[in-house]
Amino acid sequence: MKELPFRLPDLEPGWVWLVGAGPGDPGLLSLLALHALQQADVVVYDALVDPRILSLARAEAQHEYAGKRGGKPSPSQPDISARLVRHAKAGLRVLRLKGGDPFVFGRGGEEALALVAAGIPFRIVPGITSGIGGLAYAGIPTTHRDTNHAVTFITGHGVTGDVPDGLDWEHLAKGSPVLVIYMAIKHLSGISSRLLAAGRSADEPLAVISRASTEEQRVIETTLGRAAADVAAAGLEPPALVVLGPVVRLRAGLDWLGALAGRALNPDPLGTKIQRDAV
Ligand code: SAH
């Protein structure tokens, strides 16, 4: 890459940068994320961080895994925070790399507060959250003037591992035209039933996007009523996102990755142009 015409801040010894790595595609990293990868002494990363991104770290950097994988017990959140503090106190340049955005269902706030408590200087580098960037890679906008003026991001997995009960599903169903649900696959049938019970239509379009922006991206377009059965039949791999609402219909026009593979795109996927022209 050409030399930048401005200076980025450096990751200094004794500092921790909490950085979002985006949904997968290394091209979606921010300049600050790339800069940190090139400077860090230690990279503490999560399961969702794409290996292609880790390969951008400088050769001498130590890589430390801090997530769940292969059935091994995962380090607890206080253990991870304590590790960040220890490394920083040892004078290392610490890069804490998380999938998507560190502050969106990523416990970045908890880790940063532990740094504050220990008096460790830190910087937050936001990343592209999968609930926006992953949808874009499926050709689904989170908002569109003709369909929705609001969108709600939800986690489908509560602290106890069940469908989160603290959520007011009834009001979410009634109040938000588009719902983007993280960690929804395991409880998809429970979530769908709650939304149907609250009045959402079984015919409403729903998409599931698995491994968004990676080589293994898969998208299923279905309906709220059929989603759980279709996802089970397709054997979709996590991580995956669920998006419910009229924006899913726009995929017929905006599936740019599909177009690269030969899909014909419909420039009027909502039929609005025809209606407007008729007026
Ligand atoms: N901080 C992350 C979210 C962590 S929670 C972010 O901002 O994206 C983990 C959930 O994120 C997964 O269960 C899945 O719902 C979603 N997710 C993360 N990366 C994804 C990807 N590449 N494709 C689909 N879903 C993804």
GROMACS .gro file of C-alpha atoms and ligand atoms in nm:
model
  305
    1MET     CA    1   0.000   0.000   0.000
    2LYS     CA    2   0.122   0.353  -0.070
    3GLU     CA    3   0.258   0.559   0.221
    4LEU     CA    4  -0.022   0.747   0.399
    5PRO     CA    5  -0.021   1.126   0.359
    6PHE     CA    6  -0.109   1.169   0.731
    7ARG     CA    7   0.005   1.013   1.059
    8LEU     CA    8  -0.189   0.750   1.246
    9PRO     CA    9  -0.142   0.725   1.623
   10ASP     CA   10   0.103   0.452   1.726
   11LEU     CA   11   0.024   0.156   1.950
   12GLU     CA   12   0.265   0.243   2.233
   13PRO     CA   13   0.426   0.001   2.480
   14GLY     CA   14   0.202  -0.048   2.784
   15TRP     CA   15  -0.112   0.035   2.587
   16VAL     CA   16  -0.405  -0.185   2.487
   17TRP     CA   17  -0.598  -0.123   2.168
   18LEU     CA   18  -0.938  -0.287   2.152
   19VAL     CA   19  -0.995  -0.330   1.784
   20GLY     CA   20  -1.282  -0.455   1.570
   21ALA     CA   21  -1.171  -0.685   1.287
   22GLY     CA   22  -1.497  -0.669   1.091
   23PRO     CA   23  -1.702  -0.969   0.981
   24GLY     CA   24  -1.427  -1.161   0.796
   25ASP     CA   25  -1.306  -1.014   0.469
   26PRO     CA   26  -0.964  -0.858   0.549
   27GLY     CA   27  -1.046  -0.580   0.305
   28LEU     CA   28  -1.296  -0.451   0.561
   29LEU     CA   29  -1.029  -0.374   0.823
   30SER     CA   30  -0.980  -0.010   0.916
   31LEU     CA   31  -0.644   0.161   0.863
   32LEU     CA   32  -0.604   0.179   1.241
   33ALA     CA   33  -0.665  -0.196   1.271
   34LEU     CA   34  -0.400  -0.267   1.007
   35HIS     CA   35  -0.160  -0.024   1.177
   36ALA     CA   36  -0.210  -0.197   1.511
   37LEU     CA   37  -0.150  -0.538   1.353
   38GLN     CA   38   0.179  -0.409   1.217
   39GLN     CA   39   0.292  -0.277   1.557
   40ALA     CA   40   0.158  -0.513   1.824
   41ASP     CA   41   0.385  -0.734   2.036
   42VAL     CA   42   0.093  -0.953   2.132
   43VAL     CA   43  -0.240  -1.012   1.957
   44VAL     CA   44  -0.515  -1.153   2.178
   45TYR     CA   45  -0.789  -1.267   1.938
   46ASP     CA   46  -1.131  -1.429   1.938
   47ALA     CA   47  -1.272  -1.726   1.747
   48LEU     CA   48  -1.452  -1.497   1.503
   49VAL     CA   49  -1.133  -1.330   1.378
   50ASP     CA   50  -1.051  -1.454   1.028
   51PRO     CA   51  -0.708  -1.627   0.995
   52ARG     CA   52  -0.629  -1.406   0.694
   53ILE     CA   53  -0.647  -1.107   0.926
   54LEU     CA   54  -0.414  -1.262   1.185
   55SER     CA   55  -0.164  -1.328   0.908
   56LEU     CA   56  -0.125  -0.949   0.876
   57ALA     CA   57   0.040  -0.925   1.221
   58ARG     CA   58   0.415  -0.865   1.215
   59ALA     CA   59   0.620  -1.183   1.216
   60GLU     CA   60   0.754  -1.136   1.574
   61ALA     CA   61   0.407  -1.085   1.727
   62GLN     CA   62   0.284  -1.340   1.976
   63HIS     CA   63  -0.067  -1.473   1.899
   64GLU     CA   64  -0.292  -1.562   2.189
   65TYR     CA   65  -0.626  -1.726   2.139
   66ALA     CA   66  -0.903  -1.615   2.375
   67GLY     CA   67  -1.218  -1.778   2.251
   68LYS     CA   68  -1.408  -2.103   2.232
   69ARG     CA   69  -1.295  -2.362   1.983
   70GLY     CA   70  -1.260  -2.737   1.949
   71GLY     CA   71  -1.449  -2.809   2.271
   72LYS     CA   72  -1.165  -2.672   2.487
   73PRO     CA   73  -1.281  -2.478   2.792
   74SER     CA   74  -1.282  -2.111   2.704
   75PRO     CA   75  -1.106  -1.856   2.923
   76SER     CA   76  -1.351  -1.663   3.139
   77GLN     CA   77  -1.404  -1.293   3.076
   78PRO     CA   78  -1.214  -1.188   3.395
   79ASP     CA   79  -0.924  -1.414   3.283
   80ILE     CA   80  -0.906  -1.239   2.945
   81SER     CA   81  -0.922  -0.894   3.103
   82ALA     CA   82  -0.653  -0.991   3.357
   83ARG     CA   83  -0.433  -1.115   3.074
   84LEU     CA   84  -0.464  -0.782   2.890
   85VAL     CA   85  -0.370  -0.595   3.208
   86ARG     CA   86  -0.071  -0.825   3.270
   87HIS     CA   87   0.065  -0.781   2.918
   88ALA     CA   88   0.025  -0.404   2.931
   89LYS     CA   89   0.195  -0.384   3.273
   90ALA     CA   90   0.484  -0.586   3.125
   91GLY     CA   91   0.529  -0.301   2.875
   92LEU     CA   92   0.397  -0.485   2.569
   93ARG     CA   93   0.200  -0.327   2.287
   94VAL     CA   94  -0.125  -0.518   2.320
   95LEU     CA   95  -0.377  -0.564   2.042
   96ARG     CA   96  -0.709  -0.707   2.154
   97LEU     CA   97  -0.876  -0.812   1.831
   98LYS     CA   98  -1.245  -0.895   1.817
   99GLY     CA   99  -1.483  -1.000   1.540
  100GLY     CA  100  -1.705  -0.728   1.399
  101ASP     CA  101  -1.722  -0.428   1.631
  102PRO     CA  102  -1.587  -0.464   1.986
  103PHE     CA  103  -1.883  -0.276   2.138
  104VAL     CA  104  -2.160  -0.470   1.960
  105PHE     CA  105  -2.242  -0.791   2.151
  106GLY     CA  106  -1.868  -0.831   2.189
  107ARG     CA  107  -1.804  -0.758   2.559
  108GLY     CA  108  -1.560  -0.486   2.460
  109GLY     CA  109  -1.708  -0.256   2.722
  110GLU     CA  110  -1.634  -0.504   2.999
  111GLU     CA  111  -1.273  -0.545   2.892
  112ALA     CA  112  -1.222  -0.171   2.856
  113LEU     CA  113  -1.365  -0.110   3.205
  114ALA     CA  114  -1.116  -0.362   3.346
  115LEU     CA  115  -0.838  -0.159   3.181
  116VAL     CA  116  -0.978   0.159   3.334
  117ALA     CA  117  -0.986  -0.007   3.678
  118ALA     CA  118  -0.620  -0.108   3.637
  119GLY     CA  119  -0.514   0.234   3.509
  120ILE     CA  120  -0.404   0.099   3.169
  121PRO     CA  121  -0.420   0.346   2.878
  122PHE     CA  122  -0.631   0.221   2.588
  123ARG     CA  123  -0.789   0.310   2.254
  124ILE     CA  124  -1.107   0.173   2.097
  125VAL     CA  125  -1.101   0.109   1.724
  126PRO     CA  126  -1.450   0.032   1.597
  127GLY     CA  127  -1.499  -0.237   1.336
  128ILE     CA  128  -1.769  -0.310   1.083
  129THR     CA  129  -2.029  -0.506   1.272
  130SER     CA  130  -2.155  -0.824   1.105
  131GLY     CA  131  -2.514  -0.706   1.148
  132ILE     CA  132  -2.446  -0.427   0.898
  133GLY     CA  133  -2.143  -0.540   0.693
  134GLY     CA  134  -2.255  -0.904   0.680
  135LEU     CA  135  -2.594  -0.797   0.550
  136ALA     CA  136  -2.427  -0.577   0.288
  137TYR     CA  137  -2.232  -0.880   0.164
  138ALA     CA  138  -2.565  -1.058   0.123
  139GLY     CA  139  -2.704  -0.763  -0.074
  140ILE     CA  140  -2.941  -0.657   0.206
  141PRO     CA  141  -2.940  -0.295   0.328
  142THR     CA  142  -3.024  -0.240   0.695
  143THR     CA  143  -3.243   0.055   0.603
  144HIS     CA  144  -3.411   0.161   0.280
  145ARG     CA  145  -3.636   0.462   0.231
  146ASP     CA  146  -3.925   0.263   0.088
  147THR     CA  147  -3.929  -0.002   0.360
  148ASN     CA  148  -3.805   0.106   0.703
  149HIS     CA  149  -3.697   0.407   0.905
  150ALA     CA  150  -3.571   0.200   1.194
  151VAL     CA  151  -3.379  -0.118   1.256
  152THR     CA  152  -3.319  -0.308   1.580
  153PHE     CA  153  -3.015  -0.520   1.664
  154ILE     CA  154  -3.090  -0.807   1.898
  155THR     CA  155  -2.896  -1.091   2.055
  156GLY     CA  156  -3.074  -1.424   2.032
  157HIS     CA  157  -2.871  -1.567   2.315
  158GLY     CA  158  -2.916  -1.454   2.676
  159VAL     CA  159  -2.666  -1.477   2.962
  160THR     CA  160  -2.819  -1.809   3.062
  161GLY     CA  161  -2.781  -1.948   2.709
  162ASP     CA  162  -3.157  -1.936   2.640
  163VAL     CA  163  -3.367  -1.697   2.433
  164PRO     CA  164  -3.314  -1.372   2.624
  165ASP     CA  165  -3.613  -1.321   2.850
  166GLY     CA  166  -3.524  -0.965   2.937
  167LEU     CA  167  -3.635  -0.868   2.586
  168ASP     CA  168  -3.984  -0.741   2.526
  169TRP     CA  169  -4.045  -0.953   2.213
  170GLU     CA  170  -4.397  -0.824   2.176
  171HIS     CA  171  -4.293  -0.461   2.150
  172LEU     CA  172  -3.991  -0.544   1.935
  173ALA     CA  173  -4.220  -0.730   1.697
  174LYS     CA  174  -4.468  -0.444   1.684
  175GLY     CA  175  -4.226  -0.152   1.690
  176SER     CA  176  -3.939  -0.241   1.463
  177PRO     CA  177  -3.996  -0.313   1.092
  178VAL     CA  178  -3.651  -0.474   1.059
  179LEU     CA  179  -3.490  -0.700   1.316
  180VAL     CA  180  -3.127  -0.809   1.284
  181ILE     CA  181  -3.062  -1.096   1.522
  182TYR     CA  182  -2.712  -1.205   1.626
  183MET     CA  183  -2.652  -1.553   1.773
  184ALA     CA  184  -3.000  -1.658   1.662
  185ILE     CA  185  -2.949  -1.998   1.503
  186LYS     CA  186  -2.966  -2.214   1.813
  187HIS     CA  187  -3.293  -2.060   1.927
  188LEU     CA  188  -3.444  -1.977   1.591
  189SER     CA  189  -3.759  -2.177   1.645
  190GLY     CA  190  -3.820  -2.020   1.990
  191ILE     CA  191  -3.753  -1.673   1.852
  192SER     CA  192  -3.982  -1.724   1.551
  193SER     CA  193  -4.266  -1.846   1.773
  194ARG     CA  194  -4.238  -1.540   1.995
  195LEU     CA  195  -4.243  -1.307   1.694
  196LEU     CA  196  -4.537  -1.490   1.535
  197ALA     CA  197  -4.726  -1.482   1.867
  198ALA     CA  198  -4.666  -1.106   1.878
  199GLY     CA  199  -4.829  -1.061   1.538
  200ARG     CA  200  -4.552  -1.079   1.276
  201SER     CA  201  -4.671  -1.261   0.966
  202ALA     CA  202  -4.552  -1.613   0.885
  203ASP     CA  203  -4.501  -1.497   0.523
  204GLU     CA  204  -4.266  -1.218   0.615
  205PRO     CA  205  -3.931  -1.244   0.434
  206LEU     CA  206  -3.637  -1.359   0.645
  207ALA     CA  207  -3.276  -1.425   0.549
  208VAL     CA  208  -3.006  -1.616   0.728
  209ILE     CA  209  -2.647  -1.526   0.645
  210SER     CA  210  -2.379  -1.768   0.749
  211ARG     CA  211  -2.007  -1.684   0.758
  212ALA     CA  212  -2.072  -1.350   0.596
  213SER     CA  213  -1.790  -1.195   0.391
  214THR     CA  214  -1.577  -1.510   0.404
  215GLU     CA  215  -1.516  -1.765   0.128
  216GLU     CA  216  -1.785  -1.983   0.288
  217GLN     CA  217  -2.062  -1.724   0.293
  218ARG     CA  218  -2.407  -1.880   0.248
  219VAL     CA  219  -2.741  -1.705   0.243
  220ILE     CA  220  -3.085  -1.858   0.276
  221GLU     CA  221  -3.392  -1.656   0.184
  222THR     CA  222  -3.704  -1.790   0.350
  223THR     CA  223  -3.997  -1.667   0.560
  224LEU     CA  224  -4.053  -1.626   0.932
  225GLY     CA  225  -4.285  -1.927   0.932
  226ARG     CA  226  -4.044  -2.161   0.752
  227ALA     CA  227  -3.711  -2.029   0.881
  228ALA     CA  228  -3.636  -2.281   1.157
  229ALA     CA  229  -3.711  -2.582   0.933
  230ASP     CA  230  -3.523  -2.440   0.634
  231VAL     CA  231  -3.214  -2.359   0.840
  232ALA     CA  232  -3.209  -2.706   0.993
  233ALA     CA  233  -3.249  -2.865   0.648
  234ALA     CA  234  -2.970  -2.653   0.498
  235GLY     CA  235  -2.730  -2.733   0.784
  236LEU     CA  236  -2.600  -2.378   0.800
  237GLU     CA  237  -2.273  -2.327   0.986
  238PRO     CA  238  -2.229  -2.064   1.257
  239PRO     CA  239  -2.163  -1.781   1.290
  240ALA     CA  240  -2.485  -1.666   1.130
  241LEU     CA  241  -2.717  -1.369   1.136
  242VAL     CA  242  -3.091  -1.356   1.094
  243VAL     CA  243  -3.262  -1.060   0.933
  244LEU     CA  244  -3.638  -1.024   0.930
  245GLY     CA  245  -3.833  -0.765   0.740
  246PRO     CA  246  -3.904  -0.609   0.401
  247VAL     CA  247  -3.537  -0.519   0.335
  248VAL     CA  248  -3.478  -0.887   0.260
  249ARG     CA  249  -3.675  -0.843  -0.064
  250LEU     CA  250  -3.414  -0.596  -0.187
  251ARG     CA  251  -3.168  -0.882  -0.221
  252ALA     CA  252  -3.328  -0.968  -0.554
  253GLY     CA  253  -3.184  -0.638  -0.678
  254LEU     CA  254  -2.873  -0.599  -0.468
  255ASP     CA  255  -2.708  -0.940  -0.444
  256TRP     CA  256  -2.384  -0.810  -0.592
  257LEU     CA  257  -2.187  -1.122  -0.498
  258GLY     CA  258  -2.453  -1.334  -0.667
  259ALA     CA  259  -2.426  -1.111  -0.973
  260LEU     CA  260  -2.053  -1.188  -0.989
  261ALA     CA  261  -2.155  -1.553  -1.016
  262GLY     CA  262  -2.409  -1.482  -1.290
  263ARG     CA  263  -2.731  -1.397  -1.101
  264ALA     CA  264  -2.949  -1.150  -1.291
  265LEU     CA  265  -3.043  -0.857  -1.067
  266ASN     CA  266  -3.386  -0.698  -1.067
  267PRO     CA  267  -3.354  -0.314  -1.060
  268ASP     CA  268  -3.701  -0.282  -0.905
  269PRO     CA  269  -3.715  -0.555  -0.641
  270LEU     CA  270  -3.998  -0.391  -0.442
  271GLY     CA  271  -4.211  -0.306  -0.745
  272THR     CA  272  -4.210   0.059  -0.628
  273LYS     CA  273  -4.086   0.207  -0.952
  274ILE     CA  274  -4.378   0.055  -1.139
  275GLN     CA  275  -4.619   0.201  -0.880
  276ARG     CA  276  -4.452   0.544  -0.892
  277ASP     CA  277  -4.450   0.552  -1.270
  278ALA     CA  278  -4.821   0.470  -1.271
  279VAL     CA  279  -4.907   0.777  -1.058
  280SAH     N1  280  -1.892  -0.812   1.782
  280SAH     C1  281  -1.949  -0.895   1.676
  280SAH     C2  282  -2.061  -0.982   1.725
  280SAH     C3  283  -2.020  -1.087   1.826
  280SAH     S1  284  -2.152  -1.189   1.874
  280SAH     C4  285  -1.996  -0.803   1.562
  280SAH     O1  286  -1.999  -0.681   1.579
  280SAH     O2  287  -2.025  -0.854   1.455
  280SAH     C5  288  -2.133  -1.327   1.765
  280SAH     C6  289  -2.240  -1.328   1.660
  280SAH     O3  290  -2.210  -1.233   1.559
  280SAH     C7  291  -2.253  -1.458   1.586
  280SAH     O4  292  -2.331  -1.552   1.658
  280SAH     C8  293  -2.324  -1.414   1.460
  280SAH     O5  294  -2.461  -1.392   1.484
  280SAH     C9  295  -2.260  -1.279   1.436
  280SAH     N2  296  -2.147  -1.285   1.339
  280SAH    C10  297  -2.022  -1.244   1.360
  280SAH     N3  298  -1.947  -1.259   1.248
  280SAH    C11  299  -2.029  -1.311   1.155
  280SAH    C12  300  -2.014  -1.349   1.017
  280SAH     N4  301  -1.897  -1.337   0.953
  280SAH     N5  302  -2.121  -1.398   0.952
  280SAH    C13  303  -2.241  -1.410   1.014
  280SAH     N6  304  -2.261  -1.377   1.142
  280SAH    C14  305  -2.158  -1.327   1.212
   0.00000   0.00000   0.00000
